[in-house]
Amino acid sequence: MADFNRRRVLRGILDGGAVTVALPLLNCFLNGNGTAMADGAAMPVRFGTWFWGLGMAKNIFVPKKTGKDFDLPEEIAMLAPVRKDINLFTNMQAFRDTEANRCHFTGWVINMTGQAPKNGQNTPGETIDVTVASQIGRTTRFKTLNATATGDPRSTVSYEGYNAPSAAEFSPMNFYTRLFGPDFQDPNAKDFKPNPQTMVRKSVLSGMLDDVKALERDVGAEDKARLDQYLTGLRHIEQQFEQQLTKPEPRAACVAPKALTREPAAGGDAELYKARHEMLTNLMVMAVACDQTRVFNMNYSAASANTVKAGYEKPHHTTTHEEPMDEKLGYQENCSWFTRRAMESWAYYVKAFGDMKEGDGRLIDNMLIYAVTDHGFARVHSLDGMPAFTAGRAGGRIKTGMHIATDNSTVARLGYTVQRVMGLDIPSWGTRSNNTSKEFGEILV
Amino acid sequence: MLLRHFLSRTFLSQSFISAGAATAMALALASCSQPSTEGRVAVTGPAAPSISSVSSERRLRLMTSAQYLNTLAYVFGPNVRPDARFAPLQRTDGLLSVGTSIAGVTAGQMEVYQKTAASVAAQVVNAENRKFLIPCAPKSETARDDECARVFLKKVSRLLYRRPLDDKRLDEWVAQAGAGAERLKDFYTGLGSALEGMLFNPQVLLISERLEADPKTPGAMRLDSYALAARLSFFLWDAAPDDLLLKAAEKGELQTEKGLAASVDRMLASSRLEFGVRAFFDDMLQFDLFDTLAKDGSIYPNFTATTVLDAREQTLRTIVDQLIIKKRDYRDLFTTRETFLSPSLAALYRIPTTGGWVPYEFPADNPRMGMLTQISFLAGHAHPGRSSATLRGKALRELLLCQPVPRPPANVDFSAVENPKSTHRTARDRVTAHLSNPVCAGCHKITDPIGLALENFDGAGRYRTTERGSPIDASGNLDGKAFTDVTGLAAALHDHPALTTCVVKRAYAYGTGGPADANNRATLESLDKSFAAGGYRIPGLLRAVATSKAFSQITTTPTATADASAAGGVAK
């Protein structure tokens, strides 16, 4: 492996146009038992999030049994095939303290930042995925990837800063092009031909960095942070160029999918959500398998979900407010119908990563997915009784298949736990009542 | 209207830097200076007197994708048109435009900028377009030619940076093009790499505002000429300044009342005003909602993706026709029966029509009257499968009267009144039940009596007289003015004092990039008076905003100081 140091391979060939570089067999990049890279480095652990809107109905969602082999009430019965790969956390609370309850916002913002938002538009700062990406996402082509099944790029719970939401990709065809279009470098390709135009492009960036600095004199103090964001963005582009000039490490599981030729029509119908979610998930799984990113986000529905059930006049959110409780069933039937569709897609997401091989194991064994929502009990839009999931074993760092019913713990406790698992050396996380330094020790190995 | 579109496209079919640019500009300006009888904007005379001593704030705005495309269309012509899908902006104080002043930039966005820039640059230097867009030929296509590169980059950079580049930076771009040409053995690809960098340069995509001391008001600061040109141009044309406006800035004309008035009048008379007016109303009416709007096809099978596009276009066409071409009173937009129809809309309006867009006037006995009865408002503010008196009432309050409606409490429970077994058959029955609940009544009294007047239109905007077999009662009340149907609502809205103050507020905020609030009271009051005195004509309002002192004078803050090094007014 050392003989194929990437910089060494590249040295002197950039000006040479097309270059063919002989490569060893793929399996020599893994160790003997397929559990680590050949040089002894552990398989990278990836971090993902998954979001669904409008919580659940407690009496048909929360298992009676805690710990291993928990029961699956009817609203999450579809999770049976992936139960062994997930953990379910229930009865948590997003503490807003003295801040107003900004419906459909406060809950997920606390999940993603550990802090209650001070307005209904911007987060208090960067979200957990961005924090983790700063730790583990610096070496891949994309620091993070965001996608949504809603058809709306604003359906995102990822913010790079208080005023910088990361737009979500909603078109599977566009997502394909971004991931596997002309700029994709197949890590398993026999030939590696660095594009000399990329080197030219990269050289242009240095002057642009100076242009950002020159702008400082024309902006107020409060806008300097935005210039810093621009600077960071340019450095991200610089890094992407650098990677395009570098022979990627082979990835045995990476097989670029065929180009998509069609995608679901616009609209909020749950069937369209499902179709989009599946297509986007399949692309996301392969993007991770090809090591294009190590941090990713998927939004099944938006906060205040407006998913539509064909022929039923109320979208999901309106249903939560307006559908009468069915006395016989003990819950809002149509409202639960929407939640069940979300849980089916969650099961699909987990299974998709579980079905992907990596070395001798599965991709999901080397990842940690953090799945959250905006409210607890959908009907009253509560911030207590909130559920969340994790999926994956994070390279053997956590146990799965458990239900942990908390005693009204802050949701930030799970956020803190996953950050610790991902290697962030933080003594605590969250503010005020959401501040915590207590991990969920039950799931830690 | 169609003629106007034709002229518009004709103007844009020539790029500024093309060989035929001079001819195109002459033609375009000739047409602008001789408005047709149908109604060019004829607001002339000296600039309005200073309307107040207040000022606006310096902004750093992020260019929108529409502004980027409009600018490219001017600089390079219509053959260069990338798929620019910039990240959506966050609406702030009612406007996306205000959101551009606080929007951050993410790594994902930067990728989009770079890809878009690469696409544009490749199109500009390709074998077909280079003949028209690059005003010189290199000595050799396989080698660097700094002289030719400089001619092109100097011309283009002035338009993209919105001010001339200083020699040092221009030298760097020329050197970049040369180094690229040497490495790639291709003059045009090297030139394209420099252009690509320019097209996603922070000084291009971030609209910063350089200040200078205001000699007319000791101690005060104002936008420098180029920054003022940019503010004017993005306000009125939704694009960067053109060559003539930059020349006016260069000569210092924009800093004189007479010179400013002349430039503003030229811009108001230009066919490019349509782009600016469309952008303003698209923002004010929150038409970005159409980017994701869809209806339940099993309930509204005639409401298709084409309907979504056409609903937005119908209202924008009506606005341009009524307010800019015919120079009608802004309030009449809500009572006029004149509009335009397309085949997909005709199906919902149940009116036979021929292909394409055609002007149409609803007969006097038709309930359709004004913008509120257009599909854009009715379907845009409804649920995917049904109408919503609350959403429509809320939209009317917030979008047209600038009256924010409080958000509902988290645990609001409407299930009692929505119970299908109940006797509430119409929206009015259900809303009346809401109003009996004191928790709900506070807000619903603000929205529902207005929205109920629109209940004769279902969630797709189709006319109906009954709901679930019961007749619809469309009577209501708008702030004390009672009416019996939607035509009465239109009349009440027409005369509502907040209708005109709201559009003034929005226009000022849109133009200056910040919220119009109590700090701007004196300016807004003055603009209100000017708007009324001019008969509520939108071109007059735009002119008053653009020539107001607050538009160019900047609030002095500790960071807003003149930079002596910027005296030359060039980009560095």
PDB file of C-alpha atoms in Angstrom, chain A residues 15 101-104 121-122 142 151-154 159-160 162-167 169-170 174 178 183 196-197 199-201 203-205 207-208 211-212 214-215 217-221 223 226-227 229-230 233-234 236-237 240-241 266-268 308-315 318 321-325 379-381, chain B residues 58-62 85 87-88 90-92 100-111 113-115 118 161 169 173 176 180 183-184 189 193 196-197 200-203 205-206 208-210 288 292 294 296 298-299 383-386 407 409-415 418-420 468 559 563 565-566 570 572:
ATOM      1  CA  ASP A  15       1.006  17.989 -16.981  1.00  0.00           C
ATOM      2  CA  ASN A 101     -42.630  27.198  21.821  1.00  0.00           C
ATOM      3  CA  ARG A 102     -41.959  27.775  18.190  1.00  0.00           C
ATOM      4  CA  CYS A 103     -44.074  25.010  16.788  1.00  0.00           C
ATOM      5  CA  HIS A 104     -42.346  22.549  14.475  1.00  0.00           C
ATOM      6  CA  GLN A 121     -36.307  31.035  11.555  1.00  0.00           C
ATOM      7  CA  ASN A 122     -32.683  30.570  12.461  1.00  0.00           C
ATOM      8  CA  PHE A 142     -18.468  16.183   0.175  1.00  0.00           C
ATOM      9  CA  GLY A 151     -39.612  17.891  -3.062  1.00  0.00           C
ATOM     10  CA  ASP A 152     -38.687  21.105  -1.271  1.00  0.00           C
ATOM     11  CA  PRO A 153     -35.026  22.084  -0.797  1.00  0.00           C
ATOM     12  CA  ARG A 154     -36.006  23.997   2.333  1.00  0.00           C
ATOM     13  CA  TYR A 159     -27.388  24.427   9.371  1.00  0.00           C
ATOM     14  CA  GLU A 160     -23.762  25.440   8.898  1.00  0.00           C
ATOM     15  CA  TYR A 162     -27.342  30.392  12.443  1.00  0.00           C
ATOM     16  CA  ASN A 163     -28.236  31.893   9.061  1.00  0.00           C
ATOM     17  CA  ALA A 164     -26.954  29.162   6.798  1.00  0.00           C
ATOM     18  CA  PRO A 165     -29.334  26.257   6.205  1.00  0.00           C
ATOM     19  CA  SER A 166     -27.926  23.597   3.917  1.00  0.00           C
ATOM     20  CA  ALA A 167     -30.367  23.237   1.064  1.00  0.00           C
ATOM     21  CA  GLU A 169     -31.364  17.897  -2.723  1.00  0.00           C
ATOM     22  CA  PHE A 170     -34.896  16.869  -3.648  1.00  0.00           C
ATOM     23  CA  ASN A 174     -29.976  16.008  -9.881  1.00  0.00           C
ATOM     24  CA  ARG A 178     -24.012  15.656  -8.389  1.00  0.00           C
ATOM     25  CA  ASP A 183     -17.052  14.864 -11.699  1.00  0.00           C
ATOM     26  CA  PRO A 196      -5.230  19.349 -16.048  1.00  0.00           C
ATOM     27  CA  GLN A 197      -8.063  21.866 -16.236  1.00  0.00           C
ATOM     28  CA  MET A 199      -5.297  22.244 -11.694  1.00  0.00           C
ATOM     29  CA  VAL A 200      -5.926  25.493 -13.563  1.00  0.00           C
ATOM     30  CA  ARG A 201      -9.218  25.936 -11.763  1.00  0.00           C
ATOM     31  CA  SER A 203      -4.963  28.018  -9.099  1.00  0.00           C
ATOM     32  CA  VAL A 204      -7.701  30.605  -9.679  1.00  0.00           C
ATOM     33  CA  LEU A 205      -8.918  30.204  -6.125  1.00  0.00           C
ATOM     34  CA  GLY A 207      -6.774  35.234  -5.825  1.00  0.00           C
ATOM     35  CA  MET A 208     -10.368  34.784  -4.804  1.00  0.00           C
ATOM     36  CA  ASP A 211     -10.967  39.061  -2.822  1.00  0.00           C
ATOM     37  CA  VAL A 212     -12.910  37.890   0.206  1.00  0.00           C
ATOM     38  CA  ALA A 214     -10.705  42.825   0.378  1.00  0.00           C
ATOM     39  CA  LEU A 215     -14.447  42.853   0.901  1.00  0.00           C
ATOM     40  CA  ARG A 217     -13.611  46.955   4.318  1.00  0.00           C
ATOM     41  CA  ASP A 218     -17.013  47.301   2.643  1.00  0.00           C
ATOM     42  CA  VAL A 219     -19.076  45.456   5.221  1.00  0.00           C
ATOM     43  CA  GLY A 220     -20.209  45.980   8.759  1.00  0.00           C
ATOM     44  CA  ALA A 221     -18.906  43.902  11.624  1.00  0.00           C
ATOM     45  CA  ASP A 223     -21.349  40.650   8.041  1.00  0.00           C
ATOM     46  CA  ARG A 226     -20.692  35.792   6.380  1.00  0.00           C
ATOM     47  CA  LEU A 227     -17.437  36.519   4.601  1.00  0.00           C
ATOM     48  CA  GLN A 229     -18.506  31.455   5.522  1.00  0.00           C
ATOM     49  CA  TYR A 230     -17.642  32.366   1.951  1.00  0.00           C
ATOM     50  CA  GLY A 233     -16.858  27.574   1.095  1.00  0.00           C
ATOM     51  CA  LEU A 234     -13.978  28.460  -1.206  1.00  0.00           C
ATOM     52  CA  HIS A 236     -14.192  23.460   0.403  1.00  0.00           C
ATOM     53  CA  ILE A 237     -14.044  23.924  -3.368  1.00  0.00           C
ATOM     54  CA  GLN A 240     -12.693  19.190  -3.911  1.00  0.00           C
ATOM     55  CA  PHE A 241     -10.270  20.179  -6.677  1.00  0.00           C
ATOM     56  CA  ALA A 266     -43.768  17.095  -7.877  1.00  0.00           C
ATOM     57  CA  GLY A 267     -46.289  16.759  -5.099  1.00  0.00           C
ATOM     58  CA  GLY A 268     -46.861  15.834  -1.498  1.00  0.00           C
ATOM     59  CA  VAL A 308     -50.863  14.000   1.543  1.00  0.00           C
ATOM     60  CA  LYS A 309     -52.957  10.829   1.520  1.00  0.00           C
ATOM     61  CA  ALA A 310     -54.588  10.472  -1.881  1.00  0.00           C
ATOM     62  CA  GLY A 311     -58.289  11.260  -1.719  1.00  0.00           C
ATOM     63  CA  TYR A 312     -58.128  12.499   1.865  1.00  0.00           C
ATOM     64  CA  GLU A 313     -58.548  16.255   2.012  1.00  0.00           C
ATOM     65  CA  LYS A 314     -56.282  17.017   4.945  1.00  0.00           C
ATOM     66  CA  PRO A 315     -52.488  16.835   4.780  1.00  0.00           C
ATOM     67  CA  THR A 318     -53.853  19.580   9.373  1.00  0.00           C
ATOM     68  CA  HIS A 321     -55.238  19.271  14.575  1.00  0.00           C
ATOM     69  CA  GLU A 322     -58.528  18.387  13.004  1.00  0.00           C
ATOM     70  CA  GLU A 323     -59.013  14.652  13.020  1.00  0.00           C
ATOM     71  CA  PRO A 324     -61.157  13.495  15.919  1.00  0.00           C
ATOM     72  CA  MET A 325     -59.722  10.840  18.170  1.00  0.00           C
ATOM     73  CA  ARG A 379     -51.988  15.715  18.232  1.00  0.00           C
ATOM     74  CA  VAL A 380     -50.935  18.340  20.754  1.00  0.00           C
ATOM     75  CA  HIS A 381     -47.509  19.120  19.278  1.00  0.00           C
TER      76      HIS A 381
ATOM     77  CA  ARG B  58     -25.433  49.460   4.551  1.00  0.00           C
ATOM     78  CA  ARG B  59     -26.114  45.898   3.374  1.00  0.00           C
ATOM     79  CA  LEU B  60     -24.202  42.927   2.146  1.00  0.00           C
ATOM     80  CA  ARG B  61     -26.649  41.104  -0.062  1.00  0.00           C
ATOM     81  CA  LEU B  62     -26.347  37.705  -1.632  1.00  0.00           C
ATOM     82  CA  ARG B  85     -30.408  26.721  -8.937  1.00  0.00           C
ATOM     83  CA  ALA B  87     -30.158  27.727  -2.526  1.00  0.00           C
ATOM     84  CA  PRO B  88     -33.560  29.018  -1.447  1.00  0.00           C
ATOM     85  CA  GLN B  90     -35.160  32.651   3.996  1.00  0.00           C
ATOM     86  CA  ARG B  91     -38.036  35.089   3.971  1.00  0.00           C
ATOM     87  CA  THR B  92     -37.327  37.841   6.454  1.00  0.00           C
ATOM     88  CA  THR B 100     -30.502  38.197   1.104  1.00  0.00           C
ATOM     89  CA  SER B 101     -29.012  40.667   3.572  1.00  0.00           C
ATOM     90  CA  ILE B 102     -28.548  38.029   6.243  1.00  0.00           C
ATOM     91  CA  ALA B 103     -28.189  34.856   4.198  1.00  0.00           C
ATOM     92  CA  GLY B 104     -25.120  32.815   4.912  1.00  0.00           C
ATOM     93  CA  VAL B 105     -23.158  30.769   2.415  1.00  0.00           C
ATOM     94  CA  THR B 106     -22.782  27.030   2.837  1.00  0.00           C
ATOM     95  CA  ALA B 107     -20.283  24.642   1.312  1.00  0.00           C
ATOM     96  CA  GLY B 108     -23.076  23.123  -0.741  1.00  0.00           C
ATOM     97  CA  GLN B 109     -24.019  26.530  -2.103  1.00  0.00           C
ATOM     98  CA  MET B 110     -20.437  27.232  -3.049  1.00  0.00           C
ATOM     99  CA  GLU B 111     -20.424  24.033  -5.084  1.00  0.00           C
ATOM    100  CA  TYR B 113     -21.872  28.616  -7.598  1.00  0.00           C
ATOM    101  CA  GLN B 114     -18.723  26.998  -8.953  1.00  0.00           C
ATOM    102  CA  LYS B 115     -20.597  24.567 -11.173  1.00  0.00           C
ATOM    103  CA  ALA B 118     -18.046  26.700 -14.989  1.00  0.00           C
ATOM    104  CA  TYR B 161     -18.001  43.517 -10.428  1.00  0.00           C
ATOM    105  CA  ARG B 169      -6.412  42.747  -9.950  1.00  0.00           C
ATOM    106  CA  TRP B 173      -6.932  37.802 -13.996  1.00  0.00           C
ATOM    107  CA  GLN B 176      -4.513  33.650 -14.771  1.00  0.00           C
ATOM    108  CA  GLY B 180      -4.270  28.525 -18.038  1.00  0.00           C
ATOM    109  CA  ARG B 183      -0.922  24.810 -19.304  1.00  0.00           C
ATOM    110  CA  LEU B 184      -3.868  23.682 -21.398  1.00  0.00           C
ATOM    111  CA  THR B 189      -9.980  27.394 -22.183  1.00  0.00           C
ATOM    112  CA  SER B 193     -10.897  29.516 -16.416  1.00  0.00           C
ATOM    113  CA  GLU B 196     -15.160  31.044 -14.340  1.00  0.00           C
ATOM    114  CA  GLY B 197     -13.336  32.354 -11.292  1.00  0.00           C
ATOM    115  CA  PHE B 200     -18.303  32.948  -8.613  1.00  0.00           C
ATOM    116  CA  ASN B 201     -16.085  35.565  -7.115  1.00  0.00           C
ATOM    117  CA  PRO B 202     -17.267  36.910  -3.753  1.00  0.00           C
ATOM    118  CA  GLN B 203     -17.159  40.466  -5.060  1.00  0.00           C
ATOM    119  CA  LEU B 205     -21.994  37.224  -5.885  1.00  0.00           C
ATOM    120  CA  LEU B 206     -21.995  39.286  -2.696  1.00  0.00           C
ATOM    121  CA  SER B 208     -21.411  44.916  -0.949  1.00  0.00           C
ATOM    122  CA  GLU B 209     -21.893  48.644  -0.517  1.00  0.00           C
ATOM    123  CA  ARG B 210     -18.931  50.975  -0.350  1.00  0.00           C
ATOM    124  CA  ASP B 288     -41.920  31.120  -4.296  1.00  0.00           C
ATOM    125  CA  THR B 292     -43.423  23.383  -4.418  1.00  0.00           C
ATOM    126  CA  ALA B 294     -49.117  20.661  -5.781  1.00  0.00           C
ATOM    127  CA  ASP B 296     -54.156  16.164  -4.638  1.00  0.00           C
ATOM    128  CA  SER B 298     -57.586  12.599  -7.014  1.00  0.00           C
ATOM    129  CA  ILE B 299     -59.508  15.653  -5.765  1.00  0.00           C
ATOM    130  CA  HIS B 383     -54.763  22.968   1.305  1.00  0.00           C
ATOM    131  CA  PRO B 384     -53.831  20.292  -1.244  1.00  0.00           C
ATOM    132  CA  GLY B 385     -57.337  18.880  -1.045  1.00  0.00           C
ATOM    133  CA  ARG B 386     -59.618  21.694   0.092  1.00  0.00           C
ATOM    134  CA  ARG B 407     -49.114  31.821  15.099  1.00  0.00           C
ATOM    135  CA  PRO B 409     -50.952  27.723  19.912  1.00  0.00           C
ATOM    136  CA  ALA B 410     -49.142  24.394  19.721  1.00  0.00           C
ATOM    137  CA  ASN B 411     -51.937  22.248  21.065  1.00  0.00           C
ATOM    138  CA  VAL B 412     -54.805  23.711  19.095  1.00  0.00           C
ATOM    139  CA  ASP B 413     -57.531  21.080  18.756  1.00  0.00           C
ATOM    140  CA  PHE B 414     -60.080  21.527  15.991  1.00  0.00           C
ATOM    141  CA  SER B 415     -61.288  17.972  16.039  1.00  0.00           C
ATOM    142  CA  GLU B 418     -64.084  18.886  12.116  1.00  0.00           C
ATOM    143  CA  ASN B 419     -65.903  15.754  13.181  1.00  0.00           C
ATOM    144  CA  PRO B 420     -67.477  14.375  10.015  1.00  0.00           C
ATOM    145  CA  ARG B 468     -71.397  19.334   0.710  1.00  0.00           C
ATOM    146  CA  THR B 559     -17.994  50.412  11.081  1.00  0.00           C
ATOM    147  CA  ASP B 563     -12.112  54.402   3.143  1.00  0.00           C
ATOM    148  CA  SER B 565      -8.165  54.034  -0.457  1.00  0.00           C
ATOM    149  CA  ALA B 566     -11.526  53.521  -2.119  1.00  0.00           C
ATOM    150  CA  VAL B 570     -12.548  50.605  -8.309  1.00  0.00           C
ATOM    151  CA  LYS B 572      -9.846  45.396  -5.631  1.00  0.00           C
TER     152      LYS B 572
END
